[in-house]
Amino acid sequence: MTEALMKNLGRLAFVGSAGGFVVSQCSYVLYPGDAAVVYNRMTGVENDVKYEGFHLKIPFLQYPKVYDIKLRPAVIETMTGTKDLQKVNIKLRVLFMPNSERLPNLYQTLGLDYNERVLPSIGNEIMKAVVAEYNAEELVVRREKVSQEIKRRITQKALMDFDIILKDISLMDISFGTEFMQAVEAKQVAQQDAEKFQWIVKMNEQEKFAAITRAEGEAEAAKCISDAIRDAGPGLVELRRIETAKAVAKNLSTSNNVHYVPGGQNNVLLGLKG
C-alpha cells in the first residue's frame, strides 16, 4: 500500500515537473511597461509587437526579446569649445523610451542596449554643434535658447534616425574652464572698482556743490551785515554785542560751576543789570 502510494506520488511529481517545463518553454508573460519582439530562427524577427499579458511561443524556435517601454532617465555629458574658443563642460538630462511601434526595426538595427549605443553619440554631436554657435557669454545669457535648440535637434534626430522618443530634456549644468572663470572674476572686480570710483566722484561733486552753496550763503550774509552797518551805523554792532553779553551773563549766573563774578569796571556782567 505504502509502496504504491509512493510510486503514484513520484509519477505525479514527474508529470508536474514535465508540465511546468513544457509551459515555461511554450509561453512567456509580459508585465506592465514591457513589450517584446519575437525572433524566429527560421524567418527572423517577426513584425508583430507583443504587449503585457500571457503569450505562447514555439520552443527552441521562437525567442521573445523584451524591451522596457517606460520612460527612463539618462545623463549625457561632454566637453566642447565655444565660438570664442572657451572650454565648456555641458551636462544634459533626458527621459527616453523606445518607439514601441518600431521595436522590430529597433532590434534589428541596434539591439536591446540601444540607449547605450545611441544617446551618448547623438548627445555629444548635437551639444557640440549647438555650443559652437555661441560664445561663452551668450551661453550664460541665452541659456534657455541654447537648451531649446539642443532639445529640438536631439529630439528630431533620435526619433527620425533611431526610433527613440525623448521627453523632458533639460540642460543641467554649464561650467567653464579655469581661465575663463578667472577672467570673469577679474572683470567683476574691475566693474566693482569702476562703480566705486564713480560713487567717489559723485560724492566729491556733491561736496563741491555744498561748499559753493555754503560760501555763497556766507557771502550773502556778510553783504547783508555790511549793508545793515552802513545804513544803521555802529549802533547795530553795539546792539549785537550787548545782546551777546546778556546771553553769556544769563548762562553763567544759572550755572552751578560759577561761584563768584570778578569785579572791575570793565566786567560785562556787572555792567548789565536789566
PDB file of C-alpha atoms in Angstrom:
ATOM      1  CA  MET A   1       0.000   0.000   0.000  1.00  0.00           C
ATOM      2  CA  THR A   2       2.695   2.439   1.019  1.00  0.00           C
ATOM      3  CA  GLU A   3       4.931   1.437  -1.862  1.00  0.00           C
ATOM      4  CA  ALA A   4       2.127   2.013  -4.403  1.00  0.00           C
ATOM      5  CA  LEU A   5       1.367   5.412  -2.905  1.00  0.00           C
ATOM      6  CA  MET A   6       4.978   6.448  -3.183  1.00  0.00           C
ATOM      7  CA  LYS A   7       5.070   5.374  -6.837  1.00  0.00           C
ATOM      8  CA  ASN A   8       1.932   7.379  -7.588  1.00  0.00           C
ATOM      9  CA  LEU A   9       3.383  10.461  -5.893  1.00  0.00           C
ATOM     10  CA  GLY A  10       6.576  10.071  -7.878  1.00  0.00           C
ATOM     11  CA  ARG A  11       4.629   9.859 -11.103  1.00  0.00           C
ATOM     12  CA  LEU A  12       2.606  12.939 -10.193  1.00  0.00           C
ATOM     13  CA  ALA A  13       5.772  14.871  -9.370  1.00  0.00           C
ATOM     14  CA  PHE A  14       7.341  13.860 -12.665  1.00  0.00           C
ATOM     15  CA  VAL A  15       4.222  14.799 -14.628  1.00  0.00           C
ATOM     16  CA  GLY A  16       4.020  18.157 -12.795  1.00  0.00           C
ATOM     17  CA  SER A  17       7.685  18.918 -13.465  1.00  0.00           C
ATOM     18  CA  ALA A  18       7.349  17.917 -17.084  1.00  0.00           C
ATOM     19  CA  GLY A  19       4.178  20.013 -17.440  1.00  0.00           C
ATOM     20  CA  GLY A  20       5.842  23.032 -15.816  1.00  0.00           C
ATOM     21  CA  PHE A  21       8.831  22.689 -18.129  1.00  0.00           C
ATOM     22  CA  VAL A  22       6.594  22.483 -21.178  1.00  0.00           C
ATOM     23  CA  VAL A  23       4.562  25.518 -20.076  1.00  0.00           C
ATOM     24  CA  SER A  24       7.702  27.562 -19.399  1.00  0.00           C
ATOM     25  CA  GLN A  25       9.112  26.648 -22.780  1.00  0.00           C
ATOM     26  CA  CYS A  26       5.883  27.267 -24.662  1.00  0.00           C
ATOM     27  CA  SER A  27       4.788  30.560 -23.073  1.00  0.00           C
ATOM     28  CA  TYR A  28       6.004  33.805 -21.551  1.00  0.00           C
ATOM     29  CA  VAL A  29       4.492  36.699 -19.614  1.00  0.00           C
ATOM     30  CA  LEU A  30       4.984  40.416 -20.244  1.00  0.00           C
ATOM     31  CA  TYR A  31       4.395  42.796 -17.333  1.00  0.00           C
ATOM     32  CA  PRO A  32       3.067  46.388 -17.480  1.00  0.00           C
ATOM     33  CA  GLY A  33       5.640  48.641 -19.114  1.00  0.00           C
ATOM     34  CA  ASP A  34       7.153  45.803 -21.171  1.00  0.00           C
ATOM     35  CA  ALA A  35       6.899  44.985 -24.857  1.00  0.00           C
ATOM     36  CA  ALA A  36       8.588  42.287 -26.894  1.00  0.00           C
ATOM     37  CA  VAL A  37       9.523  41.312 -30.407  1.00  0.00           C
ATOM     38  CA  VAL A  38       9.848  37.635 -31.336  1.00  0.00           C
ATOM     39  CA  TYR A  39      12.948  36.315 -33.045  1.00  0.00           C
ATOM     40  CA  ASN A  40      12.196  33.238 -35.172  1.00  0.00           C
ATOM     41  CA  ARG A  41      15.166  31.060 -36.041  1.00  0.00           C
ATOM     42  CA  MET A  42      13.692  30.282 -39.428  1.00  0.00           C
ATOM     43  CA  THR A  43      12.070  33.559 -40.518  1.00  0.00           C
ATOM     44  CA  GLY A  44      13.978  36.155 -38.483  1.00  0.00           C
ATOM     45  CA  VAL A  45      12.423  38.989 -36.474  1.00  0.00           C
ATOM     46  CA  GLU A  46       8.635  38.947 -36.642  1.00  0.00           C
ATOM     47  CA  ASN A  47       6.786  42.178 -37.364  1.00  0.00           C
ATOM     48  CA  ASP A  48       4.230  41.862 -34.571  1.00  0.00           C
ATOM     49  CA  VAL A  49       4.907  43.609 -31.254  1.00  0.00           C
ATOM     50  CA  LYS A  50       3.744  41.823 -28.107  1.00  0.00           C
ATOM     51  CA  TYR A  51       2.496  43.818 -25.123  1.00  0.00           C
ATOM     52  CA  GLU A  52       1.680  42.956 -21.499  1.00  0.00           C
ATOM     53  CA  GLY A  53      -0.072  39.672 -20.882  1.00  0.00           C
ATOM     54  CA  PHE A  54       0.331  35.909 -21.429  1.00  0.00           C
ATOM     55  CA  HIS A  55       1.770  34.776 -24.790  1.00  0.00           C
ATOM     56  CA  LEU A  56       2.605  31.452 -26.428  1.00  0.00           C
ATOM     57  CA  LYS A  57       5.762  30.549 -28.311  1.00  0.00           C
ATOM     58  CA  ILE A  58       7.253  27.578 -30.130  1.00  0.00           C
ATOM     59  CA  PRO A  59      10.057  26.088 -28.010  1.00  0.00           C
ATOM     60  CA  PHE A  60      13.567  26.278 -29.458  1.00  0.00           C
ATOM     61  CA  LEU A  61      12.230  28.188 -32.465  1.00  0.00           C
ATOM     62  CA  GLN A  62      10.809  31.444 -31.167  1.00  0.00           C
ATOM     63  CA  TYR A  63      12.629  33.700 -28.673  1.00  0.00           C
ATOM     64  CA  PRO A  64      10.955  36.823 -27.205  1.00  0.00           C
ATOM     65  CA  LYS A  65      13.183  39.905 -26.865  1.00  0.00           C
ATOM     66  CA  VAL A  66      11.764  42.072 -24.108  1.00  0.00           C
ATOM     67  CA  TYR A  67      12.055  45.897 -24.045  1.00  0.00           C
ATOM     68  CA  ASP A  68      11.294  48.288 -21.227  1.00  0.00           C
ATOM     69  CA  ILE A  69       8.991  50.854 -22.836  1.00  0.00           C
ATOM     70  CA  LYS A  70       8.604  53.072 -19.758  1.00  0.00           C
ATOM     71  CA  LEU A  71      10.300  56.470 -19.578  1.00  0.00           C
ATOM     72  CA  ARG A  72      13.817  56.187 -18.150  1.00  0.00           C
ATOM     73  CA  PRO A  73      16.374  58.901 -17.294  1.00  0.00           C
ATOM     74  CA  ALA A  74      19.813  59.329 -18.842  1.00  0.00           C
ATOM     75  CA  VAL A  75      22.529  61.936 -18.335  1.00  0.00           C
ATOM     76  CA  ILE A  76      24.766  62.957 -21.234  1.00  0.00           C
ATOM     77  CA  GLU A  77      27.916  64.958 -20.528  1.00  0.00           C
ATOM     78  CA  THR A  78      30.502  66.345 -22.914  1.00  0.00           C
ATOM     79  CA  MET A  79      33.436  68.775 -23.059  1.00  0.00           C
ATOM     80  CA  THR A  80      33.500  71.089 -26.051  1.00  0.00           C
ATOM     81  CA  GLY A  81      34.505  74.559 -27.222  1.00  0.00           C
ATOM     82  CA  THR A  82      32.510  77.737 -27.719  1.00  0.00           C
ATOM     83  CA  LYS A  83      32.593  80.121 -30.659  1.00  0.00           C
ATOM     84  CA  ASP A  84      35.304  82.173 -28.933  1.00  0.00           C
ATOM     85  CA  LEU A  85      37.349  79.009 -28.187  1.00  0.00           C
ATOM     86  CA  GLN A  86      36.476  78.752 -24.494  1.00  0.00           C
ATOM     87  CA  LYS A  87      36.347  75.272 -22.990  1.00  0.00           C
ATOM     88  CA  VAL A  88      32.950  74.384 -21.554  1.00  0.00           C
ATOM     89  CA  ASN A  89      31.594  71.289 -19.836  1.00  0.00           C
ATOM     90  CA  ILE A  90      27.900  70.764 -20.550  1.00  0.00           C
ATOM     91  CA  LYS A  91      25.550  68.234 -18.964  1.00  0.00           C
ATOM     92  CA  LEU A  92      22.159  67.212 -20.376  1.00  0.00           C
ATOM     93  CA  ARG A  93      19.398  65.149 -18.753  1.00  0.00           C
ATOM     94  CA  VAL A  94      16.818  63.344 -20.886  1.00  0.00           C
ATOM     95  CA  LEU A  95      13.909  60.963 -20.395  1.00  0.00           C
ATOM     96  CA  PHE A  96      13.794  58.354 -23.149  1.00  0.00           C
ATOM     97  CA  MET A  97      11.757  55.391 -24.318  1.00  0.00           C
ATOM     98  CA  PRO A  98      11.700  53.296 -27.489  1.00  0.00           C
ATOM     99  CA  ASN A  99       9.076  53.837 -30.147  1.00  0.00           C
ATOM    100  CA  SER A 100       7.123  50.671 -29.379  1.00  0.00           C
ATOM    101  CA  GLU A 101       5.555  50.522 -32.844  1.00  0.00           C
ATOM    102  CA  ARG A 102       9.052  50.282 -34.356  1.00  0.00           C
ATOM    103  CA  LEU A 103      10.542  47.720 -31.980  1.00  0.00           C
ATOM    104  CA  PRO A 104      11.245  45.108 -34.718  1.00  0.00           C
ATOM    105  CA  ASN A 105      13.332  47.606 -36.664  1.00  0.00           C
ATOM    106  CA  LEU A 106      15.000  48.844 -33.456  1.00  0.00           C
ATOM    107  CA  TYR A 107      16.019  45.311 -32.515  1.00  0.00           C
ATOM    108  CA  GLN A 108      17.368  44.596 -35.968  1.00  0.00           C
ATOM    109  CA  THR A 109      19.480  47.750 -36.116  1.00  0.00           C
ATOM    110  CA  LEU A 110      20.533  48.449 -32.512  1.00  0.00           C
ATOM    111  CA  GLY A 111      19.563  45.515 -30.293  1.00  0.00           C
ATOM    112  CA  LEU A 112      18.360  45.649 -26.700  1.00  0.00           C
ATOM    113  CA  ASP A 113      21.029  48.114 -25.470  1.00  0.00           C
ATOM    114  CA  TYR A 114      20.013  50.785 -27.985  1.00  0.00           C
ATOM    115  CA  ASN A 115      20.192  53.618 -25.455  1.00  0.00           C
ATOM    116  CA  GLU A 116      23.845  52.950 -24.586  1.00  0.00           C
ATOM    117  CA  ARG A 117      24.729  52.856 -28.278  1.00  0.00           C
ATOM    118  CA  VAL A 118      22.812  55.927 -29.426  1.00  0.00           C
ATOM    119  CA  LEU A 119      22.227  58.521 -26.679  1.00  0.00           C
ATOM    120  CA  PRO A 120      25.876  59.375 -25.861  1.00  0.00           C
ATOM    121  CA  SER A 121      26.728  59.588 -29.546  1.00  0.00           C
ATOM    122  CA  ILE A 122      23.926  61.872 -30.721  1.00  0.00           C
ATOM    123  CA  GLY A 123      24.038  63.841 -27.478  1.00  0.00           C
ATOM    124  CA  ASN A 124      27.697  64.738 -27.922  1.00  0.00           C
ATOM    125  CA  GLU A 125      27.198  65.505 -31.598  1.00  0.00           C
ATOM    126  CA  ILE A 126      24.234  67.846 -31.066  1.00  0.00           C
ATOM    127  CA  MET A 127      25.628  69.632 -27.996  1.00  0.00           C
ATOM    128  CA  LYS A 128      28.976  70.312 -29.678  1.00  0.00           C
ATOM    129  CA  ALA A 129      27.259  71.634 -32.796  1.00  0.00           C
ATOM    130  CA  VAL A 130      24.953  73.969 -30.866  1.00  0.00           C
ATOM    131  CA  VAL A 131      27.569  75.242 -28.388  1.00  0.00           C
ATOM    132  CA  ALA A 132      29.935  76.072 -31.255  1.00  0.00           C
ATOM    133  CA  GLU A 133      27.401  78.658 -32.489  1.00  0.00           C
ATOM    134  CA  TYR A 134      27.646  80.772 -29.308  1.00  0.00           C
ATOM    135  CA  ASN A 135      30.424  82.462 -27.398  1.00  0.00           C
ATOM    136  CA  ALA A 136      30.886  81.921 -23.673  1.00  0.00           C
ATOM    137  CA  GLU A 137      28.942  84.990 -22.571  1.00  0.00           C
ATOM    138  CA  GLU A 138      25.995  84.141 -24.831  1.00  0.00           C
ATOM    139  CA  LEU A 139      25.802  80.638 -23.338  1.00  0.00           C
ATOM    140  CA  VAL A 140      25.169  82.177 -19.936  1.00  0.00           C
ATOM    141  CA  VAL A 141      22.854  84.980 -21.029  1.00  0.00           C
ATOM    142  CA  ARG A 142      20.881  82.951 -23.592  1.00  0.00           C
ATOM    143  CA  ARG A 143      20.869  79.623 -21.763  1.00  0.00           C
ATOM    144  CA  GLU A 144      17.157  78.990 -22.336  1.00  0.00           C
ATOM    145  CA  LYS A 145      17.515  79.436 -26.098  1.00  0.00           C
ATOM    146  CA  VAL A 146      20.533  77.108 -26.163  1.00  0.00           C
ATOM    147  CA  SER A 147      18.559  74.491 -24.219  1.00  0.00           C
ATOM    148  CA  GLN A 148      15.591  74.728 -26.610  1.00  0.00           C
ATOM    149  CA  GLU A 149      17.851  74.411 -29.665  1.00  0.00           C
ATOM    150  CA  ILE A 150      19.562  71.310 -28.260  1.00  0.00           C
ATOM    151  CA  LYS A 151      16.154  69.831 -27.380  1.00  0.00           C
ATOM    152  CA  ARG A 152      14.761  70.405 -30.876  1.00  0.00           C
ATOM    153  CA  ARG A 153      17.721  68.906 -32.700  1.00  0.00           C
ATOM    154  CA  ILE A 154      18.305  65.890 -30.481  1.00  0.00           C
ATOM    155  CA  THR A 155      14.583  65.012 -30.320  1.00  0.00           C
ATOM    156  CA  GLN A 156      14.244  65.090 -34.089  1.00  0.00           C
ATOM    157  CA  LYS A 157      17.406  63.068 -34.738  1.00  0.00           C
ATOM    158  CA  ALA A 158      16.652  60.409 -32.097  1.00  0.00           C
ATOM    159  CA  LEU A 159      13.140  59.779 -33.411  1.00  0.00           C
ATOM    160  CA  MET A 160      13.758  60.016 -37.148  1.00  0.00           C
ATOM    161  CA  ASP A 161      17.045  58.100 -37.292  1.00  0.00           C
ATOM    162  CA  PHE A 162      16.884  55.703 -34.333  1.00  0.00           C
ATOM    163  CA  ASP A 163      13.200  55.266 -33.315  1.00  0.00           C
ATOM    164  CA  ILE A 164      13.845  56.658 -29.835  1.00  0.00           C
ATOM    165  CA  ILE A 165      11.395  59.051 -28.171  1.00  0.00           C
ATOM    166  CA  LEU A 166      12.943  61.760 -25.984  1.00  0.00           C
ATOM    167  CA  LYS A 167      10.967  63.828 -23.469  1.00  0.00           C
ATOM    168  CA  ASP A 168      11.697  66.356 -20.723  1.00  0.00           C
ATOM    169  CA  ILE A 169      15.131  67.359 -21.985  1.00  0.00           C
ATOM    170  CA  SER A 170      16.845  69.817 -19.641  1.00  0.00           C
ATOM    171  CA  LEU A 171      20.233  71.483 -19.553  1.00  0.00           C
ATOM    172  CA  MET A 172      21.505  70.591 -16.088  1.00  0.00           C
ATOM    173  CA  ASP A 173      24.824  72.395 -15.924  1.00  0.00           C
ATOM    174  CA  ILE A 174      27.207  74.581 -17.912  1.00  0.00           C
ATOM    175  CA  SER A 175      30.671  75.036 -16.420  1.00  0.00           C
ATOM    176  CA  PHE A 176      33.650  76.787 -17.973  1.00  0.00           C
ATOM    177  CA  GLY A 177      37.390  76.266 -17.750  1.00  0.00           C
ATOM    178  CA  THR A 178      39.632  77.795 -15.074  1.00  0.00           C
ATOM    179  CA  GLU A 179      40.997  80.527 -17.345  1.00  0.00           C
ATOM    180  CA  PHE A 180      37.535  81.750 -18.284  1.00  0.00           C
ATOM    181  CA  MET A 181      36.342  81.775 -14.667  1.00  0.00           C
ATOM    182  CA  GLN A 182      39.419  83.786 -13.651  1.00  0.00           C
ATOM    183  CA  ALA A 183      38.734  86.259 -16.456  1.00  0.00           C
ATOM    184  CA  VAL A 184      35.094  86.592 -15.356  1.00  0.00           C
ATOM    185  CA  GLU A 185      36.182  87.194 -11.764  1.00  0.00           C
ATOM    186  CA  ALA A 186      38.711  89.831 -12.856  1.00  0.00           C
ATOM    187  CA  LYS A 187      36.009  91.550 -14.928  1.00  0.00           C
ATOM    188  CA  GLN A 188      33.647  91.611 -11.962  1.00  0.00           C
ATOM    189  CA  VAL A 189      36.344  93.117  -9.748  1.00  0.00           C
ATOM    190  CA  ALA A 190      37.078  95.769 -12.385  1.00  0.00           C
ATOM    191  CA  GLN A 191      33.371  96.625 -12.640  1.00  0.00           C
ATOM    192  CA  GLN A 192      33.102  96.941  -8.859  1.00  0.00           C
ATOM    193  CA  ASP A 193      36.159  99.235  -8.778  1.00  0.00           C
ATOM    194  CA  ALA A 194      34.701 101.361 -11.573  1.00  0.00           C
ATOM    195  CA  GLU A 195      31.394 101.673  -9.705  1.00  0.00           C
ATOM    196  CA  LYS A 196      33.294 102.620  -6.529  1.00  0.00           C
ATOM    197  CA  PHE A 197      35.236 105.332  -8.353  1.00  0.00           C
ATOM    198  CA  GLN A 198      32.035 106.668  -9.890  1.00  0.00           C
ATOM    199  CA  TRP A 199      30.494 106.887  -6.408  1.00  0.00           C
ATOM    200  CA  ILE A 200      33.570 108.738  -5.090  1.00  0.00           C
ATOM    201  CA  VAL A 201      33.402 111.205  -7.991  1.00  0.00           C
ATOM    202  CA  LYS A 202      29.714 111.853  -7.319  1.00  0.00           C
ATOM    203  CA  MET A 203      30.408 112.394  -3.606  1.00  0.00           C
ATOM    204  CA  ASN A 204      33.183 114.849  -4.430  1.00  0.00           C
ATOM    205  CA  GLU A 205      30.888 116.724  -6.802  1.00  0.00           C
ATOM    206  CA  GLN A 206      28.184 116.919  -4.123  1.00  0.00           C
ATOM    207  CA  GLU A 207      30.678 118.160  -1.523  1.00  0.00           C
ATOM    208  CA  LYS A 208      31.951 120.733  -4.009  1.00  0.00           C
ATOM    209  CA  PHE A 209      28.416 121.921  -4.700  1.00  0.00           C
ATOM    210  CA  ALA A 210      27.700 122.107  -0.958  1.00  0.00           C
ATOM    211  CA  ALA A 211      30.875 124.135  -0.345  1.00  0.00           C
ATOM    212  CA  ILE A 212      29.985 126.535  -3.148  1.00  0.00           C
ATOM    213  CA  THR A 213      26.459 126.941  -1.804  1.00  0.00           C
ATOM    214  CA  ARG A 214      27.758 127.493   1.738  1.00  0.00           C
ATOM    215  CA  ALA A 215      30.298 130.085   0.519  1.00  0.00           C
ATOM    216  CA  GLU A 216      27.622 131.880  -1.450  1.00  0.00           C
ATOM    217  CA  GLY A 217      25.386 131.916   1.635  1.00  0.00           C
ATOM    218  CA  GLU A 218      28.140 133.268   3.828  1.00  0.00           C
ATOM    219  CA  ALA A 219      28.974 135.939   1.253  1.00  0.00           C
ATOM    220  CA  GLU A 220      25.312 136.922   1.092  1.00  0.00           C
ATOM    221  CA  ALA A 221      25.120 137.098   4.907  1.00  0.00           C
ATOM    222  CA  ALA A 222      28.263 139.219   5.072  1.00  0.00           C
ATOM    223  CA  LYS A 223      26.826 141.548   2.463  1.00  0.00           C
ATOM    224  CA  CYS A 224      23.610 141.898   4.419  1.00  0.00           C
ATOM    225  CA  ILE A 225      25.529 142.694   7.605  1.00  0.00           C
ATOM    226  CA  SER A 226      27.713 145.173   5.746  1.00  0.00           C
ATOM    227  CA  ASP A 227      24.642 146.870   4.289  1.00  0.00           C
ATOM    228  CA  ALA A 228      22.997 146.985   7.702  1.00  0.00           C
ATOM    229  CA  ILE A 229      26.073 148.542   9.324  1.00  0.00           C
ATOM    230  CA  ARG A 230      26.309 151.097   6.523  1.00  0.00           C
ATOM    231  CA  ASP A 231      22.664 152.041   6.899  1.00  0.00           C
ATOM    232  CA  ALA A 232      22.352 151.947  10.731  1.00  0.00           C
ATOM    233  CA  GLY A 233      25.860 152.962  11.741  1.00  0.00           C
ATOM    234  CA  PRO A 234      27.945 151.372  14.542  1.00  0.00           C
ATOM    235  CA  GLY A 235      24.900 151.185  16.790  1.00  0.00           C
ATOM    236  CA  LEU A 236      23.903 147.837  15.257  1.00  0.00           C
ATOM    237  CA  VAL A 237      27.262 146.316  16.190  1.00  0.00           C
ATOM    238  CA  GLU A 238      26.953 147.667  19.731  1.00  0.00           C
ATOM    239  CA  LEU A 239      23.428 146.239  19.992  1.00  0.00           C
ATOM    240  CA  ARG A 240      24.608 142.792  18.905  1.00  0.00           C
ATOM    241  CA  ARG A 241      27.476 142.970  21.429  1.00  0.00           C
ATOM    242  CA  ILE A 242      25.091 143.830  24.243  1.00  0.00           C
ATOM    243  CA  GLU A 243      22.683 141.023  23.301  1.00  0.00           C
ATOM    244  CA  THR A 244      25.544 138.526  23.242  1.00  0.00           C
ATOM    245  CA  ALA A 245      26.844 139.746  26.612  1.00  0.00           C
ATOM    246  CA  LYS A 246      23.390 139.377  28.158  1.00  0.00           C
ATOM    247  CA  ALA A 247      23.120 135.819  26.883  1.00  0.00           C
ATOM    248  CA  VAL A 248      26.549 134.908  28.288  1.00  0.00           C
ATOM    249  CA  ALA A 249      25.781 136.513  31.647  1.00  0.00           C
ATOM    250  CA  LYS A 250      22.492 134.678  31.946  1.00  0.00           C
ATOM    251  CA  ASN A 251      24.154 131.332  31.259  1.00  0.00           C
ATOM    252  CA  LEU A 252      26.900 131.988  33.805  1.00  0.00           C
ATOM    253  CA  SER A 253      24.506 133.153  36.525  1.00  0.00           C
ATOM    254  CA  THR A 254      22.462 129.978  36.301  1.00  0.00           C
ATOM    255  CA  SER A 255      25.445 127.637  36.119  1.00  0.00           C
ATOM    256  CA  ASN A 256      26.383 125.603  39.224  1.00  0.00           C
ATOM    257  CA  ASN A 257      30.053 125.885  38.325  1.00  0.00           C
ATOM    258  CA  VAL A 258      30.196 129.686  38.735  1.00  0.00           C
ATOM    259  CA  HIS A 259      30.532 130.824  42.411  1.00  0.00           C
ATOM    260  CA  TYR A 260      31.607 134.491  42.003  1.00  0.00           C
ATOM    261  CA  VAL A 261      31.818 137.193  39.418  1.00  0.00           C
ATOM    262  CA  PRO A 262      35.102 139.116  39.095  1.00  0.00           C
ATOM    263  CA  GLY A 263      34.906 142.801  39.929  1.00  0.00           C
ATOM    264  CA  GLY A 264      36.070 145.753  37.916  1.00  0.00           C
ATOM    265  CA  GLN A 265      34.597 148.472  35.805  1.00  0.00           C
ATOM    266  CA  ASN A 266      35.154 146.512  32.639  1.00  0.00           C
ATOM    267  CA  ASN A 267      33.217 143.494  33.843  1.00  0.00           C
ATOM    268  CA  VAL A 268      30.423 142.986  31.417  1.00  0.00           C
ATOM    269  CA  LEU A 269      28.288 141.048  33.877  1.00  0.00           C
ATOM    270  CA  LEU A 270      28.325 143.856  36.442  1.00  0.00           C
ATOM    271  CA  GLY A 271      27.622 146.489  33.845  1.00  0.00           C
ATOM    272  CA  LEU A 272      24.369 144.795  32.766  1.00  0.00           C
ATOM    273  CA  LYS A 273      21.581 144.849  35.316  1.00  0.00           C
ATOM    274  CA  GLY A 274      18.438 144.820  33.491  1.00  0.00           C
TER     275      GLY A 274
END
